[in-house]
mmCIF file of C-alpha atoms in Angstrom:
data_model
loop_
_atom_site.group_PDB
_atom_site.id
_atom_site.type_symbol
_atom_site.label_atom_id
_atom_site.label_comp_id
_atom_site.label_asym_id
_atom_site.label_seq_id
_atom_site.Cartn_x
_atom_site.Cartn_y
_atom_site.Cartn_z
ATOM 1 C CA MET A 1 -50.408 -48.733 -90.151
ATOM 2 C CA SER A 2 -50.293 -49.251 -86.385
ATOM 3 C CA ALA A 3 -50.682 -52.735 -84.961
ATOM 4 C CA PRO A 4 -54.113 -53.442 -83.392
ATOM 5 C CA ASP A 5 -52.699 -53.534 -79.838
ATOM 6 C CA SER A 6 -50.230 -50.682 -80.189
ATOM 7 C CA PRO A 7 -50.568 -47.464 -78.157
ATOM 8 C CA ALA A 8 -50.898 -45.467 -81.388
ATOM 9 C CA HIS A 9 -53.761 -47.674 -82.594
ATOM 10 C CA LEU A 10 -55.414 -47.475 -79.169
ATOM 11 C CA HIS A 11 -55.128 -43.687 -79.117
ATOM 12 C CA ALA A 12 -56.793 -43.465 -82.532
ATOM 13 C CA LEU A 13 -59.511 -45.852 -81.381
ATOM 14 C CA LEU A 14 -60.187 -43.779 -78.272
ATOM 15 C CA GLN A 15 -60.358 -40.562 -80.268
ATOM 16 C CA LEU A 16 -62.869 -42.153 -82.634
ATOM 17 C CA GLY A 17 -64.925 -43.631 -79.817
ATOM 18 C CA GLY A 18 -64.742 -40.396 -77.864
ATOM 19 C CA ARG A 19 -66.399 -38.379 -80.594
ATOM 20 C CA THR A 20 -69.427 -40.655 -80.341
ATOM 21 C CA ALA A 21 -69.409 -41.034 -76.577
ATOM 22 C CA ALA A 22 -69.323 -37.301 -75.985
ATOM 23 C CA TRP A 23 -72.967 -36.832 -76.977
ATOM 24 C CA PRO A 24 -74.970 -35.616 -73.997
ATOM 25 C CA ALA A 25 -77.985 -37.645 -73.019
ATOM 26 C CA ALA A 26 -80.541 -35.491 -74.840
ATOM 27 C CA ALA A 27 -78.598 -35.491 -78.098
ATOM 28 C CA ALA A 28 -77.989 -39.223 -77.856
ATOM 29 C CA ALA A 29 -81.691 -39.834 -77.364
ATOM 30 C CA ALA A 30 -82.570 -37.593 -80.296
ATOM 31 C CA ALA A 31 -80.079 -39.369 -82.554
ATOM 32 C CA GLY A 32 -81.222 -42.834 -81.470
ATOM 33 C CA LEU A 33 -79.346 -45.461 -79.496
ATOM 34 C CA GLY A 34 -77.137 -46.431 -82.422
ATOM 35 C CA ARG A 35 -74.405 -43.964 -81.585
ATOM 36 C CA VAL A 36 -74.259 -45.001 -77.939
ATOM 37 C CA VAL A 37 -74.066 -48.667 -78.900
ATOM 38 C CA GLN A 38 -71.312 -47.928 -81.415
ATOM 39 C CA ALA A 39 -69.371 -45.915 -78.839
ATOM 40 C CA GLU A 40 -69.724 -48.739 -76.326
ATOM 41 C CA GLU A 41 -68.271 -51.184 -78.843
ATOM 42 C CA TYR A 42 -65.267 -48.932 -79.521
ATOM 43 C CA LEU A 43 -64.613 -48.344 -75.853
ATOM 44 C CA SER A 44 -65.021 -52.001 -74.866
ATOM 45 C CA GLN A 45 -62.351 -52.879 -77.400
ATOM 46 C CA ALA A 46 -60.146 -50.051 -76.158
ATOM 47 C CA GLN A 47 -60.606 -51.092 -72.522
ATOM 48 C CA TRP A 48 -59.645 -54.679 -73.355
ATOM 49 C CA THR A 49 -56.528 -53.441 -75.140
ATOM 50 C CA VAL A 50 -55.510 -51.356 -72.112
ATOM 51 C CA LEU A 51 -55.952 -54.319 -69.772
ATOM 52 C CA LYS A 52 -53.686 -56.457 -71.959
ATOM 53 C CA SER A 53 -51.065 -53.792 -72.629
ATOM 54 C CA THR A 54 -48.092 -52.921 -70.442
ATOM 55 C CA GLU A 55 -47.151 -49.939 -72.636
ATOM 56 C CA CYS A 56 -50.154 -47.640 -72.254
ATOM 57 C CA SER A 57 -49.282 -44.254 -70.806
ATOM 58 C CA TYR A 58 -51.149 -42.423 -68.072
ATOM 59 C CA ALA A 59 -52.428 -40.095 -70.808
ATOM 60 C CA ILE A 60 -54.055 -42.998 -72.686
ATOM 61 C CA HIS A 61 -55.574 -44.339 -69.462
ATOM 62 C CA SER A 62 -56.978 -40.843 -68.842
ATOM 63 C CA LEU A 63 -58.453 -40.646 -72.333
ATOM 64 C CA LEU A 64 -60.041 -44.077 -71.975
ATOM 65 C CA HIS A 65 -61.687 -43.220 -68.659
ATOM 66 C CA ARG A 66 -62.802 -39.800 -69.981
ATOM 67 C CA ASN A 67 -64.613 -41.450 -72.871
ATOM 68 C CA LEU A 68 -66.111 -44.148 -70.654
ATOM 69 C CA GLY A 69 -67.318 -41.435 -68.282
ATOM 70 C CA LEU A 70 -68.976 -39.575 -71.150
ATOM 71 C CA LEU A 71 -70.522 -42.787 -72.424
ATOM 72 C CA TYR A 72 -72.087 -43.555 -69.040
ATOM 73 C CA MET A 73 -73.294 -39.968 -68.773
ATOM 74 C CA ALA A 74 -75.081 -40.431 -72.105
ATOM 75 C CA LYS A 75 -76.622 -43.618 -70.703
ATOM 76 C CA GLU A 76 -77.585 -41.716 -67.504
ATOM 77 C CA ASN A 77 -75.599 -44.174 -65.375
ATOM 78 C CA TYR A 78 -74.100 -41.504 -63.172
ATOM 79 C CA GLU A 79 -72.428 -43.790 -60.640
ATOM 80 C CA GLU A 80 -70.346 -45.459 -63.362
ATOM 81 C CA ALA A 81 -69.731 -42.088 -64.983
ATOM 82 C CA ARG A 82 -68.387 -40.651 -61.715
ATOM 83 C CA TYR A 83 -66.103 -43.667 -61.248
ATOM 84 C CA HIS A 84 -64.556 -43.276 -64.690
ATOM 85 C CA LEU A 85 -64.248 -39.491 -64.490
ATOM 86 C CA ALA A 86 -62.486 -39.809 -61.129
ATOM 87 C CA ASN A 87 -60.048 -42.198 -62.815
ATOM 88 C CA ASP A 88 -59.671 -39.769 -65.710
ATOM 89 C CA ILE A 89 -58.679 -37.025 -63.261
ATOM 90 C CA TYR A 90 -56.279 -39.368 -61.447
ATOM 91 C CA PHE A 91 -54.447 -40.502 -64.593
ATOM 92 C CA ALA A 92 -54.419 -37.003 -66.135
ATOM 93 C CA SER A 93 -52.945 -35.682 -62.880
ATOM 94 C CA CYS A 94 -50.269 -38.413 -62.935
ATOM 95 C CA ALA A 95 -49.416 -37.553 -66.537
ATOM 96 C CA PHE A 96 -49.609 -33.764 -66.473
ATOM 97 C CA GLY A 97 -50.247 -32.509 -62.914
ATOM 98 C CA THR A 98 -53.395 -31.832 -60.909
ATOM 99 C CA GLU A 99 -53.665 -28.214 -62.089
ATOM 100 C CA HIS A 100 -53.029 -28.901 -65.787
ATOM 101 C CA ILE A 101 -55.625 -28.078 -68.448
ATOM 102 C CA ARG A 102 -55.581 -31.748 -69.499
ATOM 103 C CA ALA A 103 -57.106 -32.596 -66.113
ATOM 104 C CA SER A 104 -59.729 -29.849 -66.325
ATOM 105 C CA GLY A 105 -62.088 -31.785 -68.615
ATOM 106 C CA GLY A 106 -62.593 -34.527 -66.032
ATOM 107 C CA TYR A 107 -63.376 -31.953 -63.346
ATOM 108 C CA PHE A 108 -65.784 -30.204 -65.725
ATOM 109 C CA HIS A 109 -67.776 -33.314 -66.641
ATOM 110 C CA LEU A 110 -67.880 -34.384 -62.999
ATOM 111 C CA ALA A 111 -69.238 -30.940 -62.130
ATOM 112 C CA ASN A 112 -71.949 -31.388 -64.763
ATOM 113 C CA ILE A 113 -73.030 -34.626 -63.095
ATOM 114 C CA PHE A 114 -73.257 -32.964 -59.672
ATOM 115 C CA ASN A 115 -75.094 -30.017 -61.212
ATOM 116 C CA GLY A 116 -77.629 -32.361 -62.811
ATOM 117 C CA LEU A 117 -78.080 -34.178 -59.482
ATOM 118 C CA LYS A 118 -78.686 -30.779 -57.782
ATOM 119 C CA LYS A 119 -75.562 -31.148 -55.634
ATOM 120 C CA LEU A 120 -74.882 -27.514 -56.347
ATOM 121 C CA ASP A 121 -72.138 -26.857 -53.780
ATOM 122 C CA LEU A 122 -70.011 -29.685 -55.175
ATOM 123 C CA ALA A 123 -70.704 -28.560 -58.729
ATOM 124 C CA ASP A 124 -69.817 -24.960 -57.877
ATOM 125 C CA THR A 125 -66.503 -26.011 -56.313
ATOM 126 C CA LEU A 126 -65.536 -28.005 -59.400
ATOM 127 C CA TYR A 127 -66.624 -25.297 -61.868
ATOM 128 C CA THR A 128 -64.482 -22.851 -59.888
ATOM 129 C CA LYS A 129 -61.512 -25.228 -60.047
ATOM 130 C CA VAL A 130 -61.886 -25.614 -63.818
ATOM 131 C CA SER A 131 -62.116 -21.836 -64.223
ATOM 132 C CA GLU A 132 -59.001 -21.312 -62.114
ATOM 133 C CA ILE A 133 -57.029 -23.897 -64.106
ATOM 134 C CA TRP A 134 -57.887 -22.203 -67.402
ATOM 135 C CA ASN A 135 -57.351 -18.739 -65.943
ATOM 136 C CA LYS A 136 -53.814 -19.615 -64.833
ATOM 137 C CA TYR A 137 -52.931 -21.240 -68.149
ATOM 138 C CA LEU A 138 -54.290 -18.429 -70.326
ATOM 139 C CA ASN A 139 -53.108 -15.650 -68.031
ATOM 140 C CA ASP A 140 -49.538 -16.965 -68.196
ATOM 141 C CA HIS A 141 -49.672 -16.726 -72.013
ATOM 142 C CA TYR A 142 -51.556 -13.428 -71.930
ATOM 143 C CA GLN A 143 -49.073 -11.703 -69.620
ATOM 144 C CA VAL A 144 -46.070 -12.765 -71.667
ATOM 145 C CA LEU A 145 -47.606 -11.726 -74.951
ATOM 146 C CA SER A 146 -49.184 -8.474 -73.769
ATOM 147 C CA GLN A 147 -45.840 -7.376 -72.294
ATOM 148 C CA ALA A 148 -44.112 -8.335 -75.529
ATOM 149 C CA ARG A 149 -46.628 -6.250 -77.471
ATOM 150 C CA ILE A 150 -46.071 -3.226 -75.247
ATOM 151 C CA GLN A 151 -42.303 -3.486 -75.528
ATOM 152 C CA GLN A 152 -42.019 -4.760 -79.016
ATOM 153 C CA ILE A 153 -44.455 -3.702 -81.706
ATOM 154 C CA ASP A 154 -41.097 -4.579 -83.067
ATOM 155 C CA LEU A 155 -38.530 -2.448 -84.797
ATOM 156 C CA LEU A 156 -40.208 -3.008 -88.167
ATOM 157 C CA GLY A 157 -43.584 -1.945 -86.778
ATOM 158 C CA LYS A 158 -45.037 -5.433 -87.149
ATOM 159 C CA ARG A 159 -47.737 -6.522 -84.790
ATOM 160 C CA PHE A 160 -46.600 -9.151 -82.312
ATOM 161 C CA GLU A 161 -48.447 -12.399 -83.004
ATOM 162 C CA THR A 162 -50.507 -14.035 -80.296
ATOM 163 C CA ASP A 163 -50.682 -17.725 -79.501
ATOM 164 C CA THR A 164 -52.763 -19.842 -77.154
ATOM 165 C CA GLY A 165 -50.261 -22.705 -77.104
ATOM 166 C CA LEU A 166 -53.228 -24.995 -77.860
ATOM 167 C CA ASP A 167 -54.064 -27.066 -80.889
ATOM 168 C CA GLU A 168 -57.399 -26.673 -82.668
ATOM 169 C CA ALA A 169 -59.137 -29.439 -80.693
ATOM 170 C CA GLN A 170 -57.919 -27.999 -77.372
ATOM 171 C CA GLU A 171 -59.120 -24.516 -78.330
ATOM 172 C CA ALA A 172 -62.542 -25.954 -79.198
ATOM 173 C CA GLU A 173 -62.637 -27.793 -75.862
ATOM 174 C CA ALA A 174 -61.675 -24.610 -73.995
ATOM 175 C CA ILE A 175 -64.463 -22.662 -75.702
ATOM 176 C CA GLN A 176 -67.014 -25.392 -74.982
ATOM 177 C CA ILE A 177 -66.035 -25.739 -71.320
ATOM 178 C CA LEU A 178 -65.784 -22.029 -70.551
ATOM 179 C CA THR A 179 -68.977 -20.989 -72.348
ATOM 180 C CA SER A 180 -70.852 -23.782 -70.561
ATOM 181 C CA ILE A 181 -69.571 -22.550 -67.200
ATOM 182 C CA LEU A 182 -70.438 -18.979 -68.192
ATOM 183 C CA ASN A 183 -74.045 -19.991 -68.924
ATOM 184 C CA ILE A 184 -74.274 -21.543 -65.469
ATOM 185 C CA ARG A 185 -72.657 -18.544 -63.798
ATOM 186 C CA GLU A 186 -74.955 -16.101 -65.604
ATOM 187 C CA SER A 187 -78.003 -17.910 -64.256
ATOM 188 C CA THR A 188 -76.891 -16.859 -60.758
ATOM 189 C CA SER A 189 -75.016 -13.662 -61.619
ATOM 190 C CA ASN A 190 -77.176 -11.547 -59.302
ATOM 191 C CA LYS A 191 -75.919 -13.613 -56.351
ATOM 192 C CA ALA A 192 -72.274 -13.937 -57.401
ATOM 193 C CA PRO A 193 -71.426 -11.457 -60.165
ATOM 194 C CA GLN A 194 -67.680 -11.797 -59.498
ATOM 195 C CA LYS A 195 -67.790 -15.444 -60.578
ATOM 196 C CA THR A 196 -69.473 -14.497 -63.844
ATOM 197 C CA ILE A 197 -67.000 -11.692 -64.499
ATOM 198 C CA PHE A 198 -64.120 -14.055 -63.750
ATOM 199 C CA VAL A 199 -65.236 -16.411 -66.542
ATOM 200 C CA LEU A 200 -65.926 -13.513 -68.925
ATOM 201 C CA LYS A 201 -62.351 -12.304 -68.415
ATOM 202 C CA ILE A 202 -61.005 -15.814 -69.061
ATOM 203 C CA LEU A 203 -62.961 -15.965 -72.320
ATOM 204 C CA PHE A 204 -61.590 -12.528 -73.199
ATOM 205 C CA MET A 205 -58.040 -13.860 -72.799
ATOM 206 C CA LEU A 206 -58.807 -16.974 -74.829
ATOM 207 C CA TYR A 207 -60.235 -15.081 -77.788
ATOM 208 C CA PHE A 208 -57.563 -12.378 -77.545
ATOM 209 C CA LEU A 209 -54.873 -15.048 -77.791
ATOM 210 C CA MET A 210 -56.771 -16.636 -80.683
ATOM 211 C CA MET A 211 -56.566 -13.243 -82.431
ATOM 212 C CA ASN A 212 -60.361 -12.911 -82.478
ATOM 213 C CA SER A 213 -60.639 -9.273 -81.405
ATOM 214 C CA SER A 214 -64.387 -8.983 -81.938
ATOM 215 C CA LYS A 215 -65.196 -11.903 -79.606
ATOM 216 C CA ALA A 216 -62.633 -10.730 -77.048
ATOM 217 C CA LYS A 217 -64.199 -7.270 -77.080
ATOM 218 C CA GLU A 218 -67.696 -8.768 -76.725
ATOM 219 C CA TYR A 219 -66.747 -10.600 -73.522
ATOM 220 C CA ALA A 220 -64.899 -7.606 -72.075
ATOM 221 C CA LEU A 221 -67.920 -5.362 -72.728
ATOM 222 C CA ARG A 222 -70.232 -7.898 -71.085
ATOM 223 C CA ALA A 223 -67.929 -8.013 -68.058
ATOM 224 C CA LEU A 224 -67.850 -4.206 -67.826
ATOM 225 C CA HIS A 225 -71.641 -3.950 -68.162
ATOM 226 C CA LEU A 226 -72.144 -6.484 -65.370
ATOM 227 C CA ALA A 227 -69.562 -4.788 -63.141
ATOM 228 C CA LYS A 228 -71.355 -1.453 -63.531
ATOM 229 C CA LYS A 229 -74.806 -3.004 -63.121
ATOM 230 C CA GLN A 230 -73.777 -4.739 -59.886
ATOM 231 C CA LYS A 231 -71.883 -1.616 -58.741
ATOM 232 C CA LEU A 232 -68.627 -3.465 -58.244
ATOM 233 C CA SER A 233 -65.490 -1.599 -57.210
ATOM 234 C CA VAL A 234 -63.949 1.092 -59.393
ATOM 235 C CA GLN A 235 -60.764 -0.991 -59.391
ATOM 236 C CA GLU A 236 -62.627 -3.949 -60.920
ATOM 237 C CA GLN A 237 -64.215 -1.718 -63.540
ATOM 238 C CA ASN A 238 -60.840 -0.158 -64.386
ATOM 239 C CA THR A 239 -59.264 -3.604 -64.757
ATOM 240 C CA ILE A 240 -61.907 -4.547 -67.321
ATOM 241 C CA GLN A 241 -61.536 -1.177 -69.052
ATOM 242 C CA ASP A 242 -57.829 -1.947 -69.453
ATOM 243 C CA LEU A 243 -58.798 -5.055 -71.421
ATOM 244 C CA LEU A 244 -60.934 -2.953 -73.746
ATOM 245 C CA ASN A 245 -58.098 -0.471 -74.156
ATOM 246 C CA LEU A 246 -55.809 -3.306 -75.204
ATOM 247 C CA ILE A 247 -58.331 -4.325 -77.868
ATOM 248 C CA SER A 248 -58.445 -0.714 -79.100
ATOM 249 C CA VAL A 249 -54.677 -0.719 -79.516
ATOM 250 C CA GLU A 250 -54.934 -4.074 -81.279
ATOM 251 C CA GLU A 251 -57.514 -2.796 -83.734
ATOM 252 C CA ALA A 252 -55.598 0.424 -84.408
ATOM 253 C CA GLN A 253 -52.332 -1.364 -85.179
ATOM 254 C CA PRO A 254 -52.419 -2.585 -88.790
ATOM 255 C CA ILE A 255 -51.084 -6.015 -89.698
ATOM 256 C CA THR A 256 -47.997 -5.627 -91.865
#
């Protein structure tokens, strides 16, 4: 078992505390203050360990500040939450890069704060940044794998397997973040339909790479419906139709 002050022990502590701290304010209130108090105890211990340790990585610092940011969001202390989420973004950027998906969660939660405070321009900018980060990541995987499928439904006729490159927790986080942004975009889709379609196409790629054809098709159809409703360009409509055609090929090719 890991020593109490070891990075491995701290990481486990942060993961445990994070699951409690991640409750939004309404859910925390409905569940009672017990969970928030428990999360605060975990994170206070974790913060003390980080202060004493010289071995904690940027990634652990990021995780600590992410969880503290979520905790203060649940407590509706938005100034403290913004401070910790800014630190989360800083340390995640040091560890992985400013445009990495590991930094996107901090941007997303910060956007939620600005959205709740009705600072809609700031929120919109951050939601766009999060969307672009996930679009680049998933599109890189999508392009490689879709080309491989075209060239290689391999010599034995086996379907080429897809892969998000994410673990189960990261896939769940991607779904949660992107569907939340989609809900926000759909509330203003009449003003900016392209932003809504952009997120729908990202969700298509995510579910396609997760080998969930029915969900991928659902998002592609929603994107096509909106593009037609808003009378977007024929090129945009054809791009979305290409996604649906890819799903048709996927469904027609049996798994062997």
